mmCIF file of C-alpha atoms in Angstrom:
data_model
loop_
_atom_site.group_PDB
_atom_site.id
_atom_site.type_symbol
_atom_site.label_atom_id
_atom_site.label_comp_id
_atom_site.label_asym_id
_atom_site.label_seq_id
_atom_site.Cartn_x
_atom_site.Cartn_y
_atom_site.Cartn_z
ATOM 1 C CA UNK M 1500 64.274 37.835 113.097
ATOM 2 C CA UNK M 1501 67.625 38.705 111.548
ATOM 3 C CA UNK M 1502 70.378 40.035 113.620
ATOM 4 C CA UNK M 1503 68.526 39.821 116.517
ATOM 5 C CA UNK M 1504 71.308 40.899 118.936
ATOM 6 C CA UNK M 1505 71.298 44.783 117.446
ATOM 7 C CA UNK M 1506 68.081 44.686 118.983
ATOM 8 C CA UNK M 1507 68.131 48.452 120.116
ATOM 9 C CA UNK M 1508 65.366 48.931 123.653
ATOM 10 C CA UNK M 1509 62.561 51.251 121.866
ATOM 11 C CA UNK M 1510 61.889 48.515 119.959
ATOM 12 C CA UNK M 1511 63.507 45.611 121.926
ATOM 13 C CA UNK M 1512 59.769 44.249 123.407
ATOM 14 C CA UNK M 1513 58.033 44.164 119.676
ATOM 15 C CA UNK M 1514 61.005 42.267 118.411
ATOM 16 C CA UNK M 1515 60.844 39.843 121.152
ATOM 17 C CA UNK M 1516 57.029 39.450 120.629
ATOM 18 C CA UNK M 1517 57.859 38.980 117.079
ATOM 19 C CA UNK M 1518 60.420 36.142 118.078
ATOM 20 C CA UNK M 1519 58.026 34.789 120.034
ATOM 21 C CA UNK M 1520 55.099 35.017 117.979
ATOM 22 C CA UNK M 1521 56.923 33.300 114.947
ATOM 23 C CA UNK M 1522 58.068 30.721 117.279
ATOM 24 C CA UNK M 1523 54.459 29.783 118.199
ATOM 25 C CA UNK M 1524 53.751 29.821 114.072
ATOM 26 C CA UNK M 1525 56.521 27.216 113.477
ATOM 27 C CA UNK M 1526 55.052 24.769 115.933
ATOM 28 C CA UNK M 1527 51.902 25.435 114.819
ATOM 29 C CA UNK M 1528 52.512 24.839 111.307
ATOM 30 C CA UNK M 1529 54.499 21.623 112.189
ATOM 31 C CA UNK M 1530 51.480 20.178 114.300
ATOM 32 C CA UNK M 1531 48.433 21.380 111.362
ATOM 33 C CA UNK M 1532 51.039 19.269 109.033
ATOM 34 C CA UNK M 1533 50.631 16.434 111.046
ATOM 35 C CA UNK M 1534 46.929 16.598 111.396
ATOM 36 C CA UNK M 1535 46.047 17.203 107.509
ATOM 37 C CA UNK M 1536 48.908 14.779 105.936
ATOM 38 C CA UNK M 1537 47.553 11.999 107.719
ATOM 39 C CA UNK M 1538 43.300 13.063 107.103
ATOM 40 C CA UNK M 1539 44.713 14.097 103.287
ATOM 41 C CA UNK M 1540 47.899 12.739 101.973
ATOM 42 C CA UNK M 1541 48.293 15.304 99.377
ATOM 43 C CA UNK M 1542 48.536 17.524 101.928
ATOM 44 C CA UNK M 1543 52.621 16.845 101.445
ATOM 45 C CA UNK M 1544 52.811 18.452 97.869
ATOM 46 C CA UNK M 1545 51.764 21.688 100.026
ATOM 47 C CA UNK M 1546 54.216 24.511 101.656
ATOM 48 C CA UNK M 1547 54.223 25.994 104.957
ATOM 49 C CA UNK M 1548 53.363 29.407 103.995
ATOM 50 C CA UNK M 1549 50.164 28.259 102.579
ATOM 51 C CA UNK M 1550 49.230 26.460 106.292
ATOM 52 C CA UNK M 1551 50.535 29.737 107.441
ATOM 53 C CA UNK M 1552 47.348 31.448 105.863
ATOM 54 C CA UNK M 1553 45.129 29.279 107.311
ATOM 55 C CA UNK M 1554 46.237 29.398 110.335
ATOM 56 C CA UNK M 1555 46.327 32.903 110.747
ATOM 57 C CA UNK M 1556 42.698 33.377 108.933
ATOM 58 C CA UNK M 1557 41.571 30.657 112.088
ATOM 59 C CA UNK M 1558 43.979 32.903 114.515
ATOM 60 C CA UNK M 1559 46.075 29.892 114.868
ATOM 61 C CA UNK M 1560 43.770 27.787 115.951
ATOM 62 C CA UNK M 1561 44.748 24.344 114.699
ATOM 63 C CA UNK M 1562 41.913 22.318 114.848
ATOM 64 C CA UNK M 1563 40.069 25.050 113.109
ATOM 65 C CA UNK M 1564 42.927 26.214 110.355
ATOM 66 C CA UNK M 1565 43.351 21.761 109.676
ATOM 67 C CA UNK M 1566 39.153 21.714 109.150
ATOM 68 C CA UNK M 1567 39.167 24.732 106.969
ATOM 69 C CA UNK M 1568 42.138 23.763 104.903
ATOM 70 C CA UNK M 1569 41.019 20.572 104.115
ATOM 71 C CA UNK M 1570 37.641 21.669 103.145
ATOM 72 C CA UNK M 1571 39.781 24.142 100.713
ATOM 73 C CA UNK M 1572 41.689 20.719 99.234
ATOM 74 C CA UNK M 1573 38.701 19.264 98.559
ATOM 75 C CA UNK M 1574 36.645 21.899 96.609
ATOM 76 C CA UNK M 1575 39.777 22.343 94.783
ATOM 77 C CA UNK M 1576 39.647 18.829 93.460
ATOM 78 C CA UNK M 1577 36.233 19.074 92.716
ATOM 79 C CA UNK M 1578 35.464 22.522 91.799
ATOM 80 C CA UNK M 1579 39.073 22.799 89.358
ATOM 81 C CA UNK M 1580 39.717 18.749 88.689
ATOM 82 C CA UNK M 1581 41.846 19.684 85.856
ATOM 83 C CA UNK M 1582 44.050 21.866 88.419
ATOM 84 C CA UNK M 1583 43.641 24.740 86.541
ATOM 85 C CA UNK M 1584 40.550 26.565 84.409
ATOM 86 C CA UNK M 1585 40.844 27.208 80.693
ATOM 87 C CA UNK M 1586 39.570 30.503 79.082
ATOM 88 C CA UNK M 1587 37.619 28.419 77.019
ATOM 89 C CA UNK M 1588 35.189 28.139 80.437
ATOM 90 C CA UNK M 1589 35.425 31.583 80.693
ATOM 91 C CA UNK M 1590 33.600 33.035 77.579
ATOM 92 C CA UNK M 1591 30.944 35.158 79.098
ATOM 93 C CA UNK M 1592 33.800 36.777 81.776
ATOM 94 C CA UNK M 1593 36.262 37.238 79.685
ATOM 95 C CA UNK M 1594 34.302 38.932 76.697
ATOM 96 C CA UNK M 1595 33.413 41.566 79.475
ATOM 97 C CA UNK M 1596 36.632 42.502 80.019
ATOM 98 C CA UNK M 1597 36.832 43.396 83.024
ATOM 99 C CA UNK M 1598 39.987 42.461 84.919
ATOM 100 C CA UNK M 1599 43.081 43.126 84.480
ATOM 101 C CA UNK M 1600 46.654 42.824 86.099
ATOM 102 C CA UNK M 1601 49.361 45.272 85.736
ATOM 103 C CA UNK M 1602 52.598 46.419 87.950
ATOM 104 C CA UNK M 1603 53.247 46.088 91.677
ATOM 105 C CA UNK M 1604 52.471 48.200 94.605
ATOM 106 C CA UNK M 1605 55.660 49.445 96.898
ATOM 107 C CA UNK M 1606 55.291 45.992 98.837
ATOM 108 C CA UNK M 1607 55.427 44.168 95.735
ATOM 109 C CA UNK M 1608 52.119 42.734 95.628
ATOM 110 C CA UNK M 1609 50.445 42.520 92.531
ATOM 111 C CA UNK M 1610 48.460 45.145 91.288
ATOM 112 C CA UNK M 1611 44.690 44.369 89.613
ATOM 113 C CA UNK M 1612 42.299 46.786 88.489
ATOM 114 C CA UNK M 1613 38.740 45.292 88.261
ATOM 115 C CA UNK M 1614 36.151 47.692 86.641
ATOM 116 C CA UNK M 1615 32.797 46.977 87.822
ATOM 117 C CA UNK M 1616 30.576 48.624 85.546
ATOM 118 C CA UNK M 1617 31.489 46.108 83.091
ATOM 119 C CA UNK M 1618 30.283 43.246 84.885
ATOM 120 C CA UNK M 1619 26.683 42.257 83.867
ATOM 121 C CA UNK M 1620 24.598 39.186 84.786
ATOM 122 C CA UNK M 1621 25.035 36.439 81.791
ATOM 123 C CA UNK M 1622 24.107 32.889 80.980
ATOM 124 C CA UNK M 1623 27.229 31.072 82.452
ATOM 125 C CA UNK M 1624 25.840 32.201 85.434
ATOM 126 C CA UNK M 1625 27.536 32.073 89.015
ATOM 127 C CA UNK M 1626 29.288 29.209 88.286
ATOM 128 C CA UNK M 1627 30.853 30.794 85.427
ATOM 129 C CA UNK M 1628 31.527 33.771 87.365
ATOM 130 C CA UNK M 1629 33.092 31.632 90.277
ATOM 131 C CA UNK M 1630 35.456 30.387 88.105
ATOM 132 C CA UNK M 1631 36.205 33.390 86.812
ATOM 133 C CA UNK M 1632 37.255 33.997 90.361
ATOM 134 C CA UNK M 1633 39.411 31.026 90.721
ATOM 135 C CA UNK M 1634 40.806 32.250 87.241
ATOM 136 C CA UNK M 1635 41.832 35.593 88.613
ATOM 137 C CA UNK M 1636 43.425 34.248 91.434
ATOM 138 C CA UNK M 1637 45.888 31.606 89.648
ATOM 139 C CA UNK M 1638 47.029 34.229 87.704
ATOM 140 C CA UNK M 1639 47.915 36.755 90.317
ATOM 141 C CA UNK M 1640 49.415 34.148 92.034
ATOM 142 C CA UNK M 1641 51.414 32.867 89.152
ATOM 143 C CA UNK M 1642 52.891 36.713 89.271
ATOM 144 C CA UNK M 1643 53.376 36.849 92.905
ATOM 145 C CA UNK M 1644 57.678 36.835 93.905
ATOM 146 C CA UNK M 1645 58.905 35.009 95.900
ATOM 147 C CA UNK M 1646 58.039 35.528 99.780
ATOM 148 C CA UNK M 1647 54.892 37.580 98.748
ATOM 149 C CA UNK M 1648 51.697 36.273 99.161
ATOM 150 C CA UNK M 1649 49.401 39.034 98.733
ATOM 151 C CA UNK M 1650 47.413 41.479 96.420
ATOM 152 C CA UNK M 1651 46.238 44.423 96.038
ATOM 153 C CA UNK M 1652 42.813 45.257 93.905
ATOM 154 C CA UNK M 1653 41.373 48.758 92.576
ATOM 155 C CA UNK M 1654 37.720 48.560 92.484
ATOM 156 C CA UNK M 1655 36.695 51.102 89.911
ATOM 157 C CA UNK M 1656 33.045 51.596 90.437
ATOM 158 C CA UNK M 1657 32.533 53.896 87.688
ATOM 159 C CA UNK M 1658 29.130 53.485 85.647
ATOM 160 C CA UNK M 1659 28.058 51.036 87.817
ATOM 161 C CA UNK M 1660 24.237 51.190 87.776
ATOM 162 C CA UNK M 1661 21.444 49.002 88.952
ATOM 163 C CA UNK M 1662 22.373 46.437 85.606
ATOM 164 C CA UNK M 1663 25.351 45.845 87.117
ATOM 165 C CA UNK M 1664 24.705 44.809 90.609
ATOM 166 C CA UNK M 1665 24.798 41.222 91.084
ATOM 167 C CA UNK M 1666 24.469 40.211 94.691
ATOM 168 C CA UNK M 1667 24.803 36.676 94.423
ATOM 169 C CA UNK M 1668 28.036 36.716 92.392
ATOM 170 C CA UNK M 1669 29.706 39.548 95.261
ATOM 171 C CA UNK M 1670 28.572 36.577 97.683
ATOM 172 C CA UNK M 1671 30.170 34.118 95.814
ATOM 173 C CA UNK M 1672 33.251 36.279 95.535
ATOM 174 C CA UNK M 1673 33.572 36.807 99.046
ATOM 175 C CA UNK M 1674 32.997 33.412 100.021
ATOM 176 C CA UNK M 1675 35.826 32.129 98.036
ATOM 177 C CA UNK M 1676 38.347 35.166 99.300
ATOM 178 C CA UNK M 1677 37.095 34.133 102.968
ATOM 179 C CA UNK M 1678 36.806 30.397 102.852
ATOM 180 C CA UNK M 1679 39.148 29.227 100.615
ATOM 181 C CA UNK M 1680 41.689 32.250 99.840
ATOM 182 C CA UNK M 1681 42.532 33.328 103.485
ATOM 183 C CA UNK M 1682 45.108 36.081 104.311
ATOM 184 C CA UNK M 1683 45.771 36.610 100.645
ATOM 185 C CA UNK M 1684 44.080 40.027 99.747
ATOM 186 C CA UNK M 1685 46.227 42.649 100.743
ATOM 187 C CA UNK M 1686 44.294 45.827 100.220
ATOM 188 C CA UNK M 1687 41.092 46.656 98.379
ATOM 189 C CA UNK M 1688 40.658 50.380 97.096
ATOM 190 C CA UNK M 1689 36.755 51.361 96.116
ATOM 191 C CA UNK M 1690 37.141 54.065 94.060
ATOM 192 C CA UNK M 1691 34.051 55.748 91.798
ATOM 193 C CA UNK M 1692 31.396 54.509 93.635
ATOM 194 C CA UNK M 1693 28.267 56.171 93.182
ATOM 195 C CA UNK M 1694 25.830 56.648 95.967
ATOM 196 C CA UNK M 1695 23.111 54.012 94.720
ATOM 197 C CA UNK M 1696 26.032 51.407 94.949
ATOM 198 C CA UNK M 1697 25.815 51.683 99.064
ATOM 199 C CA UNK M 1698 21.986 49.895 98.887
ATOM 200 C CA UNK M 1699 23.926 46.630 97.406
ATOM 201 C CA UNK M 1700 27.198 47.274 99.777
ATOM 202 C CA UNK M 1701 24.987 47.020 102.936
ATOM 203 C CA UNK M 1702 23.448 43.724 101.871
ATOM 204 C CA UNK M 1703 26.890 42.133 101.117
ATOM 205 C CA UNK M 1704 28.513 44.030 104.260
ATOM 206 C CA UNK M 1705 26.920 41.722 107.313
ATOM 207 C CA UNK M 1706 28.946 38.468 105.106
ATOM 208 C CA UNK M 1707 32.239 40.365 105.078
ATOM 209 C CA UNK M 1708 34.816 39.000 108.299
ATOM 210 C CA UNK M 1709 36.357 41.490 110.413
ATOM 211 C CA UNK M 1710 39.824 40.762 108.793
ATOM 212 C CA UNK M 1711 38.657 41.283 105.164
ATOM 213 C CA UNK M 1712 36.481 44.694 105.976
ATOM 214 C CA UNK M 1713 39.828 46.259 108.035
ATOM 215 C CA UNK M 1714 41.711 45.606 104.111
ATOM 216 C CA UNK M 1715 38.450 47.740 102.446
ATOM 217 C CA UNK M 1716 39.033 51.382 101.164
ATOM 218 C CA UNK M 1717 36.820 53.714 99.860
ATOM 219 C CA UNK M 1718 38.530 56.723 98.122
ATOM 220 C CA UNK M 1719 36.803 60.061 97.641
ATOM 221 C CA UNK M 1720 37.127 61.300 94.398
ATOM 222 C CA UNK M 1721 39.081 64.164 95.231
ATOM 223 C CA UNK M 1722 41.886 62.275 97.096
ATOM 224 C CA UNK M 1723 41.915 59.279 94.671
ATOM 225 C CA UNK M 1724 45.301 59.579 92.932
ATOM 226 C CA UNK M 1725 47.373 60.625 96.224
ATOM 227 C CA UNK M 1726 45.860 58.107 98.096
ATOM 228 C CA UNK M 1727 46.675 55.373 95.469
ATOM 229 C CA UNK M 1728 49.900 56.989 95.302
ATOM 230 C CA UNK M 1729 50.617 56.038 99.106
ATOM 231 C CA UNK M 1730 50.414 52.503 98.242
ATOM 232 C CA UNK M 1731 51.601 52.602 94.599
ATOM 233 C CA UNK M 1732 54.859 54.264 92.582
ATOM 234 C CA UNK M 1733 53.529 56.468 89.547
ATOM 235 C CA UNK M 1734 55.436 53.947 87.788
ATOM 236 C CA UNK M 1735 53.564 51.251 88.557
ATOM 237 C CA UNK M 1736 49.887 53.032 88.579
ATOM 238 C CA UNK M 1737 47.754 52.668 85.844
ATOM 239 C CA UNK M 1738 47.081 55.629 83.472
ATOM 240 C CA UNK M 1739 43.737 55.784 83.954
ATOM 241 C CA UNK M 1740 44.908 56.912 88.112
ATOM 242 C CA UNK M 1741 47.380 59.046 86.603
ATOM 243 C CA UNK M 1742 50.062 56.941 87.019
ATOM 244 C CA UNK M 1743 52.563 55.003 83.653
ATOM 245 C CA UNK M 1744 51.073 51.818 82.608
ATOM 246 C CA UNK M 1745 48.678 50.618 80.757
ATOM 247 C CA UNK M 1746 45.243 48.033 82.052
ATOM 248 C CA UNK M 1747 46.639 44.905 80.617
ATOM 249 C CA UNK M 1748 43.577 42.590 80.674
ATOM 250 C CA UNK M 1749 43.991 39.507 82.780
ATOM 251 C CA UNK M 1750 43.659 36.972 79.760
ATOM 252 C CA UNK M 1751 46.323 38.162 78.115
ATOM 253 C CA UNK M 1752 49.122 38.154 81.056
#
């Protein structure tokens, strides 16, 4: 913590706990570096803030955040060997249009609006929509400034019917936010949703971690735009929430 001696005594024991707590982080980090640069020598080319994530997704646990982490390293060889995916992989996803990234919230994470009734069951299958996924991700990241590492998402449920729900794809979605994204989504708002959507939420519910579902919002109708509003400027809210900027889809940022 900065300036550390102003510490006034309302506050003095959280600071300290703070202090310590980052303390116990740094040594943390240092030993999980150890561990997975010498199992995985590209572990090197990677910062402490992502360790940081894992750790705290494993509640710094090393032996558990080094397993999980290198797990991550080595789907991402496999699963994006080019180190990134091209749009060109992406045809049935992106002609849905779908997702799309626009503005920041007040804590300057990243702002994405994904509209769910759009999202139908194609021929690229999961695999296509799992990279889709990965997709999403790289670009929020690419957008993310510096010291911020997470995002916030507007689920807009509206018109989502029976043709839309796609269980196994919101599995494969949350198992790459949980297993291989950790401590990255920030807040997720659930806005629209229509009372038939709650027979597919309680199937995908069970699979959802206790850290994820505590990040999980669902906005009544009534309260949608002030509640937004609590997290996001008008400036920075899309139009279609009332707010000043436009859905910019996610291929085109």
């Amino acid at each position: 913590m900065k300036n550390s001696d102003n510490i006034n005594h309302s506050n003095g024991n959280e600071e300290q706990d703070n202090l310590g707590s980052n303390e116990i982080e740094k040594t943390k980090i240092c030993l999980m570096r150890t561990f997975v640069e010498a199992q995985d020598p590209s572990s090197k080319e990677v910062d402490d803030l992502t360790l940081r994530r894992f750790l705290r997704a494993r509640d710094l646990d090393v032996e558990k955040a080094s397993a999980m982490f290198l797990k991550y390293l080595k789907w991402r060889r496999s699963f994006v060997p080019n180190g990134s995916i091209s749009p060109s992989e992406l045809k049935n996803e992106i002609q849905q249009n779908k997702m799309f990234l626009q503005g920041s919230d007040k804590k300057g994470r990243p702002v994405g609006v994904l509209l769910a009734g759009r999202h139908f069951q194609h021929k690229g299958g999961v695999d296509e929509f799992k990279r889709f996924i990965v997709y999403i991700f790289d670009k929020i990241f690419a957008r993310m400034p510096p010291g911020q590492e997470k995002f916030l998402v507007i689920g807009d449920l509206e018109g989502w019917g029976y043709t839309n729900c796609d269980i196994r794809a919101y599995l494969a979605a949350l198992s790459l936010v949980q297993d291989y994204f950790p401590e990255r989504l920030g807040k997720l708002f659930i806005v629209h949703a229509p009372y038939i959507f709650m027979a597919a939420w309680k199937i995908v519910y069970p699979f959802i971690d206790i850290k994820t579902r505590n990040k999980i919002v669902f906005v009544e109708n009534k309260k949608l735009k002030s509640t937004l509003l609590e997290e996001i400027e008008e400036s920075q809210l899309p139009e279609t929430y009332g707010g000043q900027l436009p859905l910019i889809p996610i291929q085109d940022t």
